[in-house]
Short mmCIF file of C-alpha atoms and ligand atoms in Angstrom, two decimals:
data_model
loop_
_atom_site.label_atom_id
_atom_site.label_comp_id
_atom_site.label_asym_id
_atom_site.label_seq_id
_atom_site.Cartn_x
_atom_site.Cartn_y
_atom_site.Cartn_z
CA UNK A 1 -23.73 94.04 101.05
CA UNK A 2 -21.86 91.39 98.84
CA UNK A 3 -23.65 92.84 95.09
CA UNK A 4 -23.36 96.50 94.08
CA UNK A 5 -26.98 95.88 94.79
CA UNK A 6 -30.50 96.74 96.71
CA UNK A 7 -32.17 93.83 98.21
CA UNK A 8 -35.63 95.52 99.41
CA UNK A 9 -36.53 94.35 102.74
CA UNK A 10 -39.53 93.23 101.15
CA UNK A 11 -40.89 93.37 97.70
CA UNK A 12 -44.53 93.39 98.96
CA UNK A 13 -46.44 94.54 102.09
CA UNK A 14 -48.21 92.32 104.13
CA UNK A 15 -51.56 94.61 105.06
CA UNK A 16 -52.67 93.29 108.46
CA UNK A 17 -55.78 95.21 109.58
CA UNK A 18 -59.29 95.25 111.57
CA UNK A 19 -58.43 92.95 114.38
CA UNK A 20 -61.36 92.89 116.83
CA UNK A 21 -60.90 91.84 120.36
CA UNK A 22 -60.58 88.57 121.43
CA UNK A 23 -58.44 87.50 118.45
CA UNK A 24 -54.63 87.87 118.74
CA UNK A 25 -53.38 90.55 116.50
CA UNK A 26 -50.61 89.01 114.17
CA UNK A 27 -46.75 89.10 115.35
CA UNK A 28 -44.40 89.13 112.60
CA UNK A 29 -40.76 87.43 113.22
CA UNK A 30 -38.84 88.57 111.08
CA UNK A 31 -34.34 87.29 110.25
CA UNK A 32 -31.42 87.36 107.77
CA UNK A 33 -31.25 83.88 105.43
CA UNK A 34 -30.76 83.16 101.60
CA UNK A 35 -29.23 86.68 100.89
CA UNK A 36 -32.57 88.15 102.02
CA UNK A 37 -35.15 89.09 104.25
CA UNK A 38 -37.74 85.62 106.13
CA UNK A 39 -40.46 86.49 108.20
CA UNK A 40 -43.22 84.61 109.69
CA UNK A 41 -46.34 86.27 110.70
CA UNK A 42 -49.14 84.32 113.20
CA UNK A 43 -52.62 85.27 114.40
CA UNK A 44 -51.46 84.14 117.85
CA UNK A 45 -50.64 85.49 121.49
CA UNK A 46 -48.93 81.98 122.14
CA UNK A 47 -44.96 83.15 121.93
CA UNK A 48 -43.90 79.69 122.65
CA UNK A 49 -45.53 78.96 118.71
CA UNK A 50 -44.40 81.90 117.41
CA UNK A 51 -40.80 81.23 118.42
CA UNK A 52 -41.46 77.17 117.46
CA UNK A 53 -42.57 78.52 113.67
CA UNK A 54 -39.81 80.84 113.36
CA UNK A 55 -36.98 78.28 114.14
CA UNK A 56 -38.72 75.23 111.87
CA UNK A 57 -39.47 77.57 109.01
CA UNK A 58 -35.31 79.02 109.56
CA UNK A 59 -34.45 75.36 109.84
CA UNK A 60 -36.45 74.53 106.49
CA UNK A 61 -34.93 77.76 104.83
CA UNK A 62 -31.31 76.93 105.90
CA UNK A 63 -31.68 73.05 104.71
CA UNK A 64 -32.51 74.34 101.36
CA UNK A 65 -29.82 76.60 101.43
CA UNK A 66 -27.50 74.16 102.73
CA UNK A 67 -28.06 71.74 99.60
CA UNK A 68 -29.19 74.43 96.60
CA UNK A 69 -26.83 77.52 97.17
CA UNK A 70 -24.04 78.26 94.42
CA UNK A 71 -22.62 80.22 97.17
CA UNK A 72 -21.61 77.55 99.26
CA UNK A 73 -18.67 75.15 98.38
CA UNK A 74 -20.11 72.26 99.65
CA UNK A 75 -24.18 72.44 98.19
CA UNK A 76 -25.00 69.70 95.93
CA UNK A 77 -25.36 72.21 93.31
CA UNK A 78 -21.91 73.24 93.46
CA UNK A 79 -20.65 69.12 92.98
CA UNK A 80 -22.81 69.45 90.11
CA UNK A 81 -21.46 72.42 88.99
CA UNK A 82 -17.80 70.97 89.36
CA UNK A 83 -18.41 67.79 88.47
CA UNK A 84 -17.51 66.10 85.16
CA UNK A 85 -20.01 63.25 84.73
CA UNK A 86 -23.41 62.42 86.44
CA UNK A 87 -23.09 62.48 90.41
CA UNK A 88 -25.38 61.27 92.98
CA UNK A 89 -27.94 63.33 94.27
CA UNK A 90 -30.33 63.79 97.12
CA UNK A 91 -33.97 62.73 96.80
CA UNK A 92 -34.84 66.22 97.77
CA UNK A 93 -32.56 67.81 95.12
CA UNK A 94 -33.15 65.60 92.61
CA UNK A 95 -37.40 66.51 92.88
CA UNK A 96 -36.18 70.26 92.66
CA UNK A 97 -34.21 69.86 89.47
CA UNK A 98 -37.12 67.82 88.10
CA UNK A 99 -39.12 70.99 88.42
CA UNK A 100 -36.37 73.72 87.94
CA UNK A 101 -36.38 71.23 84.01
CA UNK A 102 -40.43 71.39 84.37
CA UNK A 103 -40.92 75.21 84.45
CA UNK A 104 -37.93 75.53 81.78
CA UNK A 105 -39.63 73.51 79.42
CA UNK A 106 -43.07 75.29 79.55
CA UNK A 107 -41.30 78.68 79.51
CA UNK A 108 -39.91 77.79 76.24
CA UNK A 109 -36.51 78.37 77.79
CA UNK A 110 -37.25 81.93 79.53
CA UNK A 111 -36.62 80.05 82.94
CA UNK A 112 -33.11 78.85 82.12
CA UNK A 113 -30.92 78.00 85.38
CA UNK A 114 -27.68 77.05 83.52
CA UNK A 115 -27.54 80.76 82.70
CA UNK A 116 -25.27 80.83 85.78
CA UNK A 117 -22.09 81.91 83.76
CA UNK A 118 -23.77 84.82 81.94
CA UNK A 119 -25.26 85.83 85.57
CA UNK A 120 -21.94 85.98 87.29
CA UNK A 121 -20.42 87.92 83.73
CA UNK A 122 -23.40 90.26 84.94
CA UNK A 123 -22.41 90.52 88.61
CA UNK A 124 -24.71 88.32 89.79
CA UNK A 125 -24.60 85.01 91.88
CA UNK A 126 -20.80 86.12 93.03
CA UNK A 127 -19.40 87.61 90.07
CA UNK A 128 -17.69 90.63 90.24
CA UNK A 129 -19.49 93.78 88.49
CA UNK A 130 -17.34 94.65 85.20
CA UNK A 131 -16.80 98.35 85.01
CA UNK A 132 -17.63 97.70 81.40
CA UNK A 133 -20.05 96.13 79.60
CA UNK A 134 -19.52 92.50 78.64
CA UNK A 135 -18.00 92.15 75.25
CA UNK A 136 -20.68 90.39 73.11
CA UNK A 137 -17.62 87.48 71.88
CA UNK A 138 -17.65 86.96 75.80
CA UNK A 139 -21.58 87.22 75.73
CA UNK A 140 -21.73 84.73 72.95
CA UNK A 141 -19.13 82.14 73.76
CA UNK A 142 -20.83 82.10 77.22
CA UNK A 143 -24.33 81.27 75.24
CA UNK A 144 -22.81 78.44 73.75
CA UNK A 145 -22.77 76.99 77.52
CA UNK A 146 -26.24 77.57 78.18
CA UNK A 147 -29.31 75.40 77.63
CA UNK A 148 -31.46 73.75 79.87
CA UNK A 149 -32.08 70.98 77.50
CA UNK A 150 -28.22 69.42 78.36
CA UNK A 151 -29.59 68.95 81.93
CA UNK A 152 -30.02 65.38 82.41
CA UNK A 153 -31.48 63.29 85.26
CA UNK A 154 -31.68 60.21 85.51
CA UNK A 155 -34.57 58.54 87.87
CA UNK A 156 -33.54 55.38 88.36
CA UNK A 157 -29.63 55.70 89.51
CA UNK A 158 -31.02 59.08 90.88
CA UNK A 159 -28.02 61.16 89.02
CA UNK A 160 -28.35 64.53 87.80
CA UNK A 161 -25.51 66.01 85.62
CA UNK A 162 -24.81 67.68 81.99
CA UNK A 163 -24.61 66.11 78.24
CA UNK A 164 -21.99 69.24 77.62
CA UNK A 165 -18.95 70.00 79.46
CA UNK A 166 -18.41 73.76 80.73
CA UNK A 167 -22.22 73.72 82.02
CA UNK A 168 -23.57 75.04 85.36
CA UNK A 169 -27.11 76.10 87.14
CA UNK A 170 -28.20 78.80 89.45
CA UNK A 171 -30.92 78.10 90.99
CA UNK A 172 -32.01 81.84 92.33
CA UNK A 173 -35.14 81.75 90.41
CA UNK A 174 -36.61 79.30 92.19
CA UNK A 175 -35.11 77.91 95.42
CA UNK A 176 -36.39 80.52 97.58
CA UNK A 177 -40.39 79.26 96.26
CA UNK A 178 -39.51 75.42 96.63
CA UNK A 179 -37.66 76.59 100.53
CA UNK A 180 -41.21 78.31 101.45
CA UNK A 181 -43.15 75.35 100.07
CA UNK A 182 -41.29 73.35 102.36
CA UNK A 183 -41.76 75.52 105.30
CA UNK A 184 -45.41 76.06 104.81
CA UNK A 185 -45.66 72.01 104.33
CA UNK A 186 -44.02 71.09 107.66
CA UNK A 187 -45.49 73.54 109.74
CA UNK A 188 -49.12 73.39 108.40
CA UNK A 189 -49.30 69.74 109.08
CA UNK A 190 -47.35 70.12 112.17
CA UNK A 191 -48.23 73.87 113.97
CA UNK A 192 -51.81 74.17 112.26
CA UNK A 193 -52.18 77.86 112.90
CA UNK A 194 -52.93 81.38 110.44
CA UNK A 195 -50.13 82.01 109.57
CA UNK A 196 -48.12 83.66 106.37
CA UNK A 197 -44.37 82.68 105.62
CA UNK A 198 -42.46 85.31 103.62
CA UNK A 199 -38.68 84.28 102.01
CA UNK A 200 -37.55 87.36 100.45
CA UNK A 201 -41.38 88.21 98.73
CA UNK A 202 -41.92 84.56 97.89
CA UNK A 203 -45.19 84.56 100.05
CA UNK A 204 -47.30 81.60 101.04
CA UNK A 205 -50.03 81.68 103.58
CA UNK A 206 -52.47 79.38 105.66
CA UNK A 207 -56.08 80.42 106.82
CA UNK A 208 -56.92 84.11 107.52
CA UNK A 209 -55.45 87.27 108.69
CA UNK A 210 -58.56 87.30 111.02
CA UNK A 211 -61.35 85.37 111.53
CA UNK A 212 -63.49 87.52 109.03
CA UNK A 213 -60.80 88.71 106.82
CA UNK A 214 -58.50 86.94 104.23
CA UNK A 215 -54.71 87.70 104.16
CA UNK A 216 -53.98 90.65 102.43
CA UNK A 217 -50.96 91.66 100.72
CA UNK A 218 -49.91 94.66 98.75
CA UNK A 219 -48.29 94.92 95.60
CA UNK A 220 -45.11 97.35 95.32
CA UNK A 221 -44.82 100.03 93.07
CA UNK A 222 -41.57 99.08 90.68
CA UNK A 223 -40.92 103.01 90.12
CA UNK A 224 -41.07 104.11 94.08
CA UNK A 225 -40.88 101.17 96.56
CA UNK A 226 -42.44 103.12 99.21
CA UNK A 227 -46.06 102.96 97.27
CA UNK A 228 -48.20 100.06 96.84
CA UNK A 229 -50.06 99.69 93.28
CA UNK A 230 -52.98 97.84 94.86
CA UNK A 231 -53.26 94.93 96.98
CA UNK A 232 -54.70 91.58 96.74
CA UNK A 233 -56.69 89.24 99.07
CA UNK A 234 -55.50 85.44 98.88
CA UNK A 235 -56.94 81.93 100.11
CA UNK A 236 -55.68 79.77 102.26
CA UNK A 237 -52.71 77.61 100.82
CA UNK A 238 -51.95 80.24 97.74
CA UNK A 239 -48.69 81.78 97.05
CA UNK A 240 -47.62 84.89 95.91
CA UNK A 241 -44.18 86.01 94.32
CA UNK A 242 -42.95 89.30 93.10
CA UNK A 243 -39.80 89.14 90.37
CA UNK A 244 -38.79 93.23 90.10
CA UNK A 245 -35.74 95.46 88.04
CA UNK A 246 -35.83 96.87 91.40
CA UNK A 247 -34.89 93.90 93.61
CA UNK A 248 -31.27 93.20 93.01
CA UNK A 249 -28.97 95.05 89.83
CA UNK A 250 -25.64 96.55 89.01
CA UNK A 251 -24.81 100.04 87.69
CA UNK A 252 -22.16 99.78 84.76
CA UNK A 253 -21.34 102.76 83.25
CA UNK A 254 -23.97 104.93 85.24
CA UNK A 255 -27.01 102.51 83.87
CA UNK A 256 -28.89 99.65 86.29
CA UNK A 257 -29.23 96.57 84.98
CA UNK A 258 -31.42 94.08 86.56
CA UNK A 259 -30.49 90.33 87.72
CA UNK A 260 -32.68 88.61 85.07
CA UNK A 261 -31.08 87.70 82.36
CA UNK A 262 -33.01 87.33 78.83
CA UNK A 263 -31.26 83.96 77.39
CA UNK A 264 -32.50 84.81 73.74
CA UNK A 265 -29.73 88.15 74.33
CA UNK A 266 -27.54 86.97 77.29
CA UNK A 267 -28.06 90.83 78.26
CA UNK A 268 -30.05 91.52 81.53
CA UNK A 269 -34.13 92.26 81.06
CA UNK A 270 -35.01 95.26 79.59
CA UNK A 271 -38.54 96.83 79.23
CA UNK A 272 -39.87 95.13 82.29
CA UNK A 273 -40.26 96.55 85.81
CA UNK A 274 -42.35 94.54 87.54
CA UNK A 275 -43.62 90.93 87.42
CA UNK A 276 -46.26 89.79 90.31
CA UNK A 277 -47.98 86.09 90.61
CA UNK A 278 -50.26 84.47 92.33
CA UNK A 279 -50.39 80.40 92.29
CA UNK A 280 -50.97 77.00 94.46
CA UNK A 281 -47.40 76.65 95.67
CA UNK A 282 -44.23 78.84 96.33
CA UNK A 283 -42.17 77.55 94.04
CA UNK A 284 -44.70 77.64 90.46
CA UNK A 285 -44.99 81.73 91.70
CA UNK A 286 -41.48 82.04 92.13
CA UNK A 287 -40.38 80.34 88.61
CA UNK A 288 -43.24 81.56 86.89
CA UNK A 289 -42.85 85.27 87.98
CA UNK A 290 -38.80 85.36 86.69
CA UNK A 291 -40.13 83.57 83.60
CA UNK A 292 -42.95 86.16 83.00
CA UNK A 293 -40.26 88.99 83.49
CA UNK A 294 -38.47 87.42 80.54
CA UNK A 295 -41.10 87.10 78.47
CA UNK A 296 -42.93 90.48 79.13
CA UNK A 297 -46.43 91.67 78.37
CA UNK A 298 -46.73 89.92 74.35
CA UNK A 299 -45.56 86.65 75.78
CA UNK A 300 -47.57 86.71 78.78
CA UNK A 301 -50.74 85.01 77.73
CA UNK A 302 -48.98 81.86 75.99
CA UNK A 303 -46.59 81.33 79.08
CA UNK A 304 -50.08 81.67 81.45
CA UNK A 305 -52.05 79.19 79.77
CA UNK A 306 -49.27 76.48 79.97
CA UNK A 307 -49.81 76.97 84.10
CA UNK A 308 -53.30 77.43 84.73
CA UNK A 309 -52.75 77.60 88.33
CA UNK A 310 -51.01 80.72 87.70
CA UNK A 311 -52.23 84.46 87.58
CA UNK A 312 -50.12 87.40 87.48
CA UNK A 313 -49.94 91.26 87.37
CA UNK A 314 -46.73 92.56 84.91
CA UNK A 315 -45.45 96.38 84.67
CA UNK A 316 -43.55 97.02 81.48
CA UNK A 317 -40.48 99.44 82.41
CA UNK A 318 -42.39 102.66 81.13
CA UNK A 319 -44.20 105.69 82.10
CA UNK A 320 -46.63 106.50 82.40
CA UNK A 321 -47.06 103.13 84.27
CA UNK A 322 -49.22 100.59 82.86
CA UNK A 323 -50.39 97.93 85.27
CA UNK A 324 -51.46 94.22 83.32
CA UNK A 325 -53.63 91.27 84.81
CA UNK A 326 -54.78 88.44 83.95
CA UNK A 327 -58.35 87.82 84.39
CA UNK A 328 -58.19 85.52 87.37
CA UNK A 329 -55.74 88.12 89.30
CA UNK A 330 -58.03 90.85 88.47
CA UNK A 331 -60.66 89.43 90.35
CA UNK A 332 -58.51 88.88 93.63
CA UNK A 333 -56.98 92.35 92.95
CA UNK A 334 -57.91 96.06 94.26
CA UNK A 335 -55.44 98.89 92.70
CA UNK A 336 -54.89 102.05 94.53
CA UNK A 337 -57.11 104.25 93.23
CA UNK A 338 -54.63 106.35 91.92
CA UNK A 339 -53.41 103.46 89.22
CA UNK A 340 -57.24 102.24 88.35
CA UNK A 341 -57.36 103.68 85.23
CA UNK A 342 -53.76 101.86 84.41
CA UNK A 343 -55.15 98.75 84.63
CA UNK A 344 -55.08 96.31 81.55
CA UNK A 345 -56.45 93.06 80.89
CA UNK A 346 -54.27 90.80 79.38
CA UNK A 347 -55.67 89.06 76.38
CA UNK A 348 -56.70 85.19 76.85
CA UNK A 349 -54.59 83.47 75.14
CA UNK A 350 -55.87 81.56 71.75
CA UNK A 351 -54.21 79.33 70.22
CA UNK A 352 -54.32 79.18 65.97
P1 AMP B 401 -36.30 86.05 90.93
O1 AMP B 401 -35.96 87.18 91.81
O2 AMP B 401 -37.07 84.94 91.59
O3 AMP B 401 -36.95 86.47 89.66
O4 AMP B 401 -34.95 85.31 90.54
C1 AMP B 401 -33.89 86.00 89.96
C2 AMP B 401 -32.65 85.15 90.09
O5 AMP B 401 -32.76 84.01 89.22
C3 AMP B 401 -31.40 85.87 89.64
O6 AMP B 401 -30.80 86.57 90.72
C4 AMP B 401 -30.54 84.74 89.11
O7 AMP B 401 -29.93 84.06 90.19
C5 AMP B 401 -31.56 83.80 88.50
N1 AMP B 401 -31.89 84.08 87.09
C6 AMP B 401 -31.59 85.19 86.34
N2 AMP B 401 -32.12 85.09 85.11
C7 AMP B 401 -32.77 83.89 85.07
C8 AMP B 401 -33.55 83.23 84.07
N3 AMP B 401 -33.80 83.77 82.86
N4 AMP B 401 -34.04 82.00 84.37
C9 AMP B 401 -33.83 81.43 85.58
N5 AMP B 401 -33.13 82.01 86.58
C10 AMP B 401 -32.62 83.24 86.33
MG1 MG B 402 -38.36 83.58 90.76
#
């Protein structure tokens, strides 16, 4: 494995349960792409559509990764990365940096992709681990290079590029959800079936896990990955994504850090374990969950009500474990019965 790092096969668990004769039970397919763990899973004993979803959603995933990894020389991320002026983009790329700007805005700045050079001083996005811990001059003078508000686009010549030199984006936090949206789009309209696509826990799904039963999935436990805390039931066409301390981190000096990085610092999260949500599409769960681990429990409610599409569940990094929902995830949401009494609701948020 390229990071000093645990990628979990998984961060959540589909349930898949009570399947009464005649209805298929579900196959899963599961493969290797974007540095994690894909896996489609169909109510269907037709193989010939199973294998037919697996390859377009793996053709969907690789396009994506093709065009938005900072891994590969050749993605248009990395000619904007290198490049001194605005470039030319893709019509594709240019919509997914029109959102990647979107969620930054209404996270106040805790979704920040052009923290890519405090990332890689992390370890992250191919760095190299220090054995120490990042002086803060280096921590600082990399801050000065941050700031999604220098990312400009420009609609009409359909150029995307910086206002400062030295800039650069990762987009990590959010590719994987806008990949998944993609899939789910393509084969929906193409494949109808029930079906639930999985990219690395950035979950979207389509009907019912059986004709009488909703698709189920469970929610990890941050502190012991083999437990679930509870699990949830979602509709057809929601998404679910999980952003954990857990996932992906270093160990410098004998202490984890995790992969999110807290742009108000330029240190990796801390206090937060956990971060689940539940929205419309892919890729508002998948920025919206690393946003919510930034801004942790306080911050919660004012991030929420800018996305009202959005629910989530959010475990602060202590014990004993404290489990927090918002009201409209509470209602989709059954905890283990051993965590029930951990359960918080998050305050609505008011504004004065
Ligand atoms: P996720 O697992 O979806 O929460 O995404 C984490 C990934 O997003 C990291 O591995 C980084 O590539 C990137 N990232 C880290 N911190 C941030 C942040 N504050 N805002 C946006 N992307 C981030
Ligand atoms: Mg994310």
């Amino acid at each position: 494995m390229k990071f000093q790092a645990a990628i979990t096969l998984s961060i959540i668990t589909v349930i898949i349960s009570g399947c009464r004769k005649p209805t298929p039970p579900p196959v899963e397919k599961t493969w290797l792409t974007m540095g994690t763990f894909a896996s489609v899973t169909l109510r269907s004993d037709d193989a010939e559509k199973i294998e037919r979803y697996h390859t377009e959603a793996a053709r969907c995933f690789d396009e994506i990764n093709q065009t938005l990894s900072v891994y590969r020389p050749d993605s248009e991320i990395t000619q904007l990365n290198n490049a001194t002026g605005m470039i030319s983009v893709s019509e594709q790329t240019f919509q997914m940096l029109e959102k990647t700007i979107h969620y930054s805005k209404i996270s106040g700045g805790a979704f920040d992709p052009t923290l890519f050079p405090l990332i890689r001083l992390w370890g992250f996005s191919g760095g190299t681990t220090p054995t120490n811990l990042p002086e803060v001059e280096a921590i600082s003078k990399l801050r000065s290079n941050t700031g999604y508000q220098h990312m400009k686009l420009n609609p009409v010549s359909h150029t995307a590029g910086f206002d400062q030199p030295g800039m650069s984006i990762d987009l990590g936090g959010i590719a994987k959800g806008f990949a998944v949206d993609l899939a789910y789009d393509h084969l929906t309209s193409s494949l109808p079936a029930n079906t639930l696509i999985n990219l690395g826990g950035n979950i979207r799904c389509h009907g019912m896990a059986t004709p009488d039963r909703p698709w189920r999935i469970g929610v990890r436990h941050p502190f012991d990955t083999s437990k679930t805390l509870g699990a949830l039931s979602i509709a057809s066409g929601m998404s679910l994504a999980t952003s954990g301390n857990y996932e992906r981190f270093v160990y410098i000096k004998e202490k984890s850090y995790a992969h999110i990085i807290d742009p108000r610092t330029g240190y990796p999260v801390k206090g937060m374990a956990g971060v689940t949500v539940l929205s419309t599409t892919a890729i508002e769960a998948d920025a919206m969950s690393t946003a919510l681990f930034v801004a942790g429990v306080e911050n919660a409610p004012a991030l929420l009500a800018e996305c009202p599409n959005t629910q989530a569940l959010l475990v602060p990094d202590k014990n004993p474990i404290e489990i927090w929902v918002s009201e409209g995830f509470q209602t989709v949401f059954t905890p283990h019965p051993e965590y029930a009494d951990s359960v918080h609701l998050l305050d609505p948020y008011i504004e004065l």
